[in-house]
PDB file of C-alpha atoms in Angstrom:
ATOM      1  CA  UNK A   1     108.353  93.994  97.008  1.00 44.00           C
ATOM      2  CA  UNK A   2     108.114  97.652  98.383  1.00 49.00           C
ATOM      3  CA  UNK A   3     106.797  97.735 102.040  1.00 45.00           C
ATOM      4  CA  UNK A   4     103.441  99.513 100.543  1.00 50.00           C
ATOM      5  CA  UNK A   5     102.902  96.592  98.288  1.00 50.00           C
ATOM      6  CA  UNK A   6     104.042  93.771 101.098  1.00 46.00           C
ATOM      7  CA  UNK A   7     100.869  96.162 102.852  1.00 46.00           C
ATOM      8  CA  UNK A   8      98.934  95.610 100.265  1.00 45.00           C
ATOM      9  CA  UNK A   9      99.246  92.096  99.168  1.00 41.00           C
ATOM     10  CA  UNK A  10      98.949  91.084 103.159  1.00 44.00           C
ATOM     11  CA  UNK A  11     103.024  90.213 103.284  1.00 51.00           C
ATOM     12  CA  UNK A  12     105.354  91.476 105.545  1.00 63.00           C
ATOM     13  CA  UNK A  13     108.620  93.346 105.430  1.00 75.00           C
ATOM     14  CA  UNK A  14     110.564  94.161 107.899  1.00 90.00           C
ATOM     15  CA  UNK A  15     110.723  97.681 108.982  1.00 96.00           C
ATOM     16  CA  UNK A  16     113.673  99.890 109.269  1.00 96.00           C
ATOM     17  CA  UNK A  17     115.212 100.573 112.306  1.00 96.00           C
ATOM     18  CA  UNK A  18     116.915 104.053 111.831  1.00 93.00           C
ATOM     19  CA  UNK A  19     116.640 106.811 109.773  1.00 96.00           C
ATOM     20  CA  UNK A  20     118.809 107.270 106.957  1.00 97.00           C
ATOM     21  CA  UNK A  21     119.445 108.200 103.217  1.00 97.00           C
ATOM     22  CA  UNK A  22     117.854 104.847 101.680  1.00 97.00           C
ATOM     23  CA  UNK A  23     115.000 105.180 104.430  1.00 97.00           C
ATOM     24  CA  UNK A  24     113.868 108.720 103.306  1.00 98.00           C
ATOM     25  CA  UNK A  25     114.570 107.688  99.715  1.00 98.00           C
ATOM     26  CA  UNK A  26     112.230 104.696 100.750  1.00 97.00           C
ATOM     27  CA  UNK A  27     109.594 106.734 102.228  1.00 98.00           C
ATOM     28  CA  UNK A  28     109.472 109.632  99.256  1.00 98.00           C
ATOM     29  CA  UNK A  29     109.102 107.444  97.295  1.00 98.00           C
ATOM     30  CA  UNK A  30     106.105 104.932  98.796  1.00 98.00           C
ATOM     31  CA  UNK A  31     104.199 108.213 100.731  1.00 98.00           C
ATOM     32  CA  UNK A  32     104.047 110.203  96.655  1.00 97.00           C
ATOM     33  CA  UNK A  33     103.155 107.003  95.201  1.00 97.00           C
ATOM     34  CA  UNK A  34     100.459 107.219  97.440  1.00 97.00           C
ATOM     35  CA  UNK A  35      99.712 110.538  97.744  1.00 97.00           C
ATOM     36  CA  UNK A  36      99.518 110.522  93.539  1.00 97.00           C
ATOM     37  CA  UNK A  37      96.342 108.815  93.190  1.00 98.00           C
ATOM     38  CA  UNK A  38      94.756 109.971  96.202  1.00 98.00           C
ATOM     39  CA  UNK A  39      91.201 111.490  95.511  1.00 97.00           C
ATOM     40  CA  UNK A  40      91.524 114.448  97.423  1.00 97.00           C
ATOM     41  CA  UNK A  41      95.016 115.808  97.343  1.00 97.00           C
ATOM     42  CA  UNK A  42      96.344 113.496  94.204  1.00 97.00           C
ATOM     43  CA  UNK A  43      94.735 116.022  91.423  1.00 96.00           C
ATOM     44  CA  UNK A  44      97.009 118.927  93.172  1.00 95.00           C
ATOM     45  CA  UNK A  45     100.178 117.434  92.671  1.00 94.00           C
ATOM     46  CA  UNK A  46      98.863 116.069  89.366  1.00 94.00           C
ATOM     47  CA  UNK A  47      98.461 119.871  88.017  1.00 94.00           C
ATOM     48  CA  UNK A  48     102.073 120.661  90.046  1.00 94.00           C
ATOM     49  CA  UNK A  49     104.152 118.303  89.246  1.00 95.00           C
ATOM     50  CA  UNK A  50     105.295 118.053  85.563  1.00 95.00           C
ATOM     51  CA  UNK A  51     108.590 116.213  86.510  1.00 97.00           C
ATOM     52  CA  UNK A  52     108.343 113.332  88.902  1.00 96.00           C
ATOM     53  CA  UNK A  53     111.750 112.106  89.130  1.00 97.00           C
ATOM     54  CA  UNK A  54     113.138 115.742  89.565  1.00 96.00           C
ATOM     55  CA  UNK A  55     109.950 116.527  92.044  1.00 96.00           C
ATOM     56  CA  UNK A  56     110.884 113.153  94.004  1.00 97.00           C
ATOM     57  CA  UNK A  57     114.706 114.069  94.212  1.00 97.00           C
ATOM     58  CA  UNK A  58     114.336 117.427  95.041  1.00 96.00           C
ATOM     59  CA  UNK A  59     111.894 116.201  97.933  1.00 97.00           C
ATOM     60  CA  UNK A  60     114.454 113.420  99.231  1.00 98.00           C
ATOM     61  CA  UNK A  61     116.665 116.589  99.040  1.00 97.00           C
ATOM     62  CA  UNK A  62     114.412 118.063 101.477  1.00 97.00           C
ATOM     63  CA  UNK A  63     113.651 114.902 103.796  1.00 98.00           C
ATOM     64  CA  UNK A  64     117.329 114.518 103.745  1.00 97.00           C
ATOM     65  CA  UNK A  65     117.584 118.309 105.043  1.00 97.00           C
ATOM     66  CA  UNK A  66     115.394 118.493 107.861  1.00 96.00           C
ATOM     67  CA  UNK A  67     115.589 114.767 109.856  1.00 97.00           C
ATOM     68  CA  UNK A  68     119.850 114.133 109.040  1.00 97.00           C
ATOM     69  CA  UNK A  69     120.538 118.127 108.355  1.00 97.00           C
ATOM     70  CA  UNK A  70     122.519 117.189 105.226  1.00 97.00           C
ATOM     71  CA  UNK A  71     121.341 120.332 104.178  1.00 96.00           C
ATOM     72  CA  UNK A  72     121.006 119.805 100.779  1.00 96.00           C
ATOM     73  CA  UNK A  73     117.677 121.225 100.174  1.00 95.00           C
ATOM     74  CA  UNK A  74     117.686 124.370  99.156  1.00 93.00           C
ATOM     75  CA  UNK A  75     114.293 126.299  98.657  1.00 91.00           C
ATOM     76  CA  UNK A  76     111.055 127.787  99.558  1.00 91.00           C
ATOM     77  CA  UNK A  77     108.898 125.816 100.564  1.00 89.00           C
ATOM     78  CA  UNK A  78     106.117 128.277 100.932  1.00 85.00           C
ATOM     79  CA  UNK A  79     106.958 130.204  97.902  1.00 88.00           C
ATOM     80  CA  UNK A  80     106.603 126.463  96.112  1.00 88.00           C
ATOM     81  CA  UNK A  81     103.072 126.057  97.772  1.00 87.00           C
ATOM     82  CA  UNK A  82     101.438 129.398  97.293  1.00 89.00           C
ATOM     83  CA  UNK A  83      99.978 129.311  94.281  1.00 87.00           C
ATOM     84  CA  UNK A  84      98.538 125.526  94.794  1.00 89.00           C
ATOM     85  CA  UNK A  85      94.831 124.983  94.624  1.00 89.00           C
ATOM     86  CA  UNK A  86      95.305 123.930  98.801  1.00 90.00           C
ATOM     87  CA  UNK A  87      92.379 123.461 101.587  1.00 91.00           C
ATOM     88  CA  UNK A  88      92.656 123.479 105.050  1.00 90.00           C
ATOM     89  CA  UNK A  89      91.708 119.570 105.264  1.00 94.00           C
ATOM     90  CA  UNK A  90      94.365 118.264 102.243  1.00 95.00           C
ATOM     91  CA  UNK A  91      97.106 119.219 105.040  1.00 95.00           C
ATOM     92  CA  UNK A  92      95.248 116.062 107.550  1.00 95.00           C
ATOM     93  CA  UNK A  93      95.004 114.329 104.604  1.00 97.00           C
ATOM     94  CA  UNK A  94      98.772 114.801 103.659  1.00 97.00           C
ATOM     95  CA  UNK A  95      99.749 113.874 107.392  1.00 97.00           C
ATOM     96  CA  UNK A  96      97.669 110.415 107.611  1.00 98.00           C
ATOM     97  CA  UNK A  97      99.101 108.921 104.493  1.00 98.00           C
ATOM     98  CA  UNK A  98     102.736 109.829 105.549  1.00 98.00           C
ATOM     99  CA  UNK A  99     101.845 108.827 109.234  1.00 98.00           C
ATOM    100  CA  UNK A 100     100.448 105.480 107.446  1.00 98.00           C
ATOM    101  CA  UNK A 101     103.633 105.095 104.885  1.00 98.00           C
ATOM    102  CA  UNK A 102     106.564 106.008 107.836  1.00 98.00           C
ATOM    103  CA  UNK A 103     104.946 103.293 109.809  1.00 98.00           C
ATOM    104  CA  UNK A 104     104.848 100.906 107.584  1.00 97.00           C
ATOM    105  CA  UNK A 105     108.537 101.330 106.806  1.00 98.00           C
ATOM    106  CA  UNK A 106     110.295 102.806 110.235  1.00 98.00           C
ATOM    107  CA  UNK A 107     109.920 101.005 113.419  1.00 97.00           C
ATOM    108  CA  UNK A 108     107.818 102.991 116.076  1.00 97.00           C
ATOM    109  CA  UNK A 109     110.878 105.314 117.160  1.00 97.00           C
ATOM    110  CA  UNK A 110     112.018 106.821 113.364  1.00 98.00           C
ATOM    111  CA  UNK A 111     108.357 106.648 112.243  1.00 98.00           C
ATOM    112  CA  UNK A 112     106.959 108.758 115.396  1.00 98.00           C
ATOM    113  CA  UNK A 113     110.143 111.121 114.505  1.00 98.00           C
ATOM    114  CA  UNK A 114     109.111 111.344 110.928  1.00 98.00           C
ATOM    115  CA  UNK A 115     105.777 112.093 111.870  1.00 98.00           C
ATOM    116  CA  UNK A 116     106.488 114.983 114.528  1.00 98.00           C
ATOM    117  CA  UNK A 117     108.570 116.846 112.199  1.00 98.00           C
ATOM    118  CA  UNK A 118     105.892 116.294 109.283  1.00 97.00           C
ATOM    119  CA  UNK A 119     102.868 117.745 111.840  1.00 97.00           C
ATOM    120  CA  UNK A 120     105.198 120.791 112.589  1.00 97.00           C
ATOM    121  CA  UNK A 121     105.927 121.710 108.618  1.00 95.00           C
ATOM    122  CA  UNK A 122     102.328 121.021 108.077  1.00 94.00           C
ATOM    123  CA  UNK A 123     101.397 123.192 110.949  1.00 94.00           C
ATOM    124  CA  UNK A 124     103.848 126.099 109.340  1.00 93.00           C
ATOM    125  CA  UNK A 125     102.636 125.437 105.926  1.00 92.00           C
ATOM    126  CA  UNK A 126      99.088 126.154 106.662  1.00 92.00           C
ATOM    127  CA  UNK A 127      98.983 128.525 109.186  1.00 91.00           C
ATOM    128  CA  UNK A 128     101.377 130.659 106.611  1.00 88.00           C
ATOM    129  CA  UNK A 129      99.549 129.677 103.073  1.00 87.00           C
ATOM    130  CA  UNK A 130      95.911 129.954 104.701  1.00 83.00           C
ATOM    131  CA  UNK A 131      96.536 132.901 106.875  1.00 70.00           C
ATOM    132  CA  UNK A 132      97.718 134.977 103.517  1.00 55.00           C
ATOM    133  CA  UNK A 133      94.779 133.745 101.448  1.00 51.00           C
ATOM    134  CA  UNK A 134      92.345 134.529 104.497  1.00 48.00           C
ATOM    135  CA  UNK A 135      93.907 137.545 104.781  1.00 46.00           C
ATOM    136  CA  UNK A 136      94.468 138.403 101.086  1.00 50.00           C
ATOM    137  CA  UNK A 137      90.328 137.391 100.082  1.00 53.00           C
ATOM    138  CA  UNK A 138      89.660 140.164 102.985  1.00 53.00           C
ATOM    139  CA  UNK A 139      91.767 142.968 102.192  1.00 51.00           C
ATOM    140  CA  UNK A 140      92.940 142.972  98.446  1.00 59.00           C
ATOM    141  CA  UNK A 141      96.279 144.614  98.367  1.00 59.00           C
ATOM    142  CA  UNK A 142      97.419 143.111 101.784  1.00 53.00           C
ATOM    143  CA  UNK A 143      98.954 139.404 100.854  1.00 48.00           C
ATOM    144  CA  UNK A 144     102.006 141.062  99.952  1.00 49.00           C
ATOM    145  CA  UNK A 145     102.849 142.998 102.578  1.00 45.00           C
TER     146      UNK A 145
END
């Protein structure tokens, strides 16, 4: 039974302790499942995504990169997120179901890690994909400068 389901069905399972491949496969895996039928950002990913397994692998990738810098990710992340459908509030949104899912799995240490380094991408995320749009819906021309 997956920690989200022992969560669900009122079980327990014990949390991780440290943070590690199988962990952020773990987490990927529980926070999307998640995340996919969510009402407000679940239709996004539903219209992004037309590969889950690749989508979920290329995002352990990038887990994987940024809290044990195996630095296997390699991409954009903004240049993947620009053309989304995405509002200011679907970033909180985003951050409370992975704050919920990494502490469900991670003991309080890993899962407060987790969730600082998801608050800071979020914060870069939206202050660089909202700050174009603003900019671009007030000055045509200017987004890609």
């Amino acid at each position: 039974m997956t920690p989200v389901a022992a969560h669900q069905t009122g079980a327990t399972a014990r949390k991780r302790e440290c943070l590690d491949e199988s962990g952020i496969t773990a987490l990927v895996a529980a926070f999307y499942a998640r995340a996919r039928v969510d009402d407000m950002i679940g239709p996004v990913f539903a219209a992004a995504v037309p590969d889950w397994d690749a989508h979920l692998a290329r995002l352990v990738d990038f887990w994987s990169s940024v809290m044990l810098t195996t630095g296997r990710y390699k991409g954009n992340p903004f240049a993947a997120h620009r053309s989304l459908p995405i509002r200011g509030e679907m970033f909180d949104r985003w951050l409370a179901l992975w704050r919920t899912t990494a502490d469900e799995l991670f003991e309080t240490g890993p899962a407060q890690q987790l969730t600082e380094k998801a608050e800071r991408i979020a914060a870069s995320l939206k202050d660089g994909l909202l700050f174009r749009k603003s900019i671009a819906s007030k000055c045509p021309g200017a987004a890609g400068h």
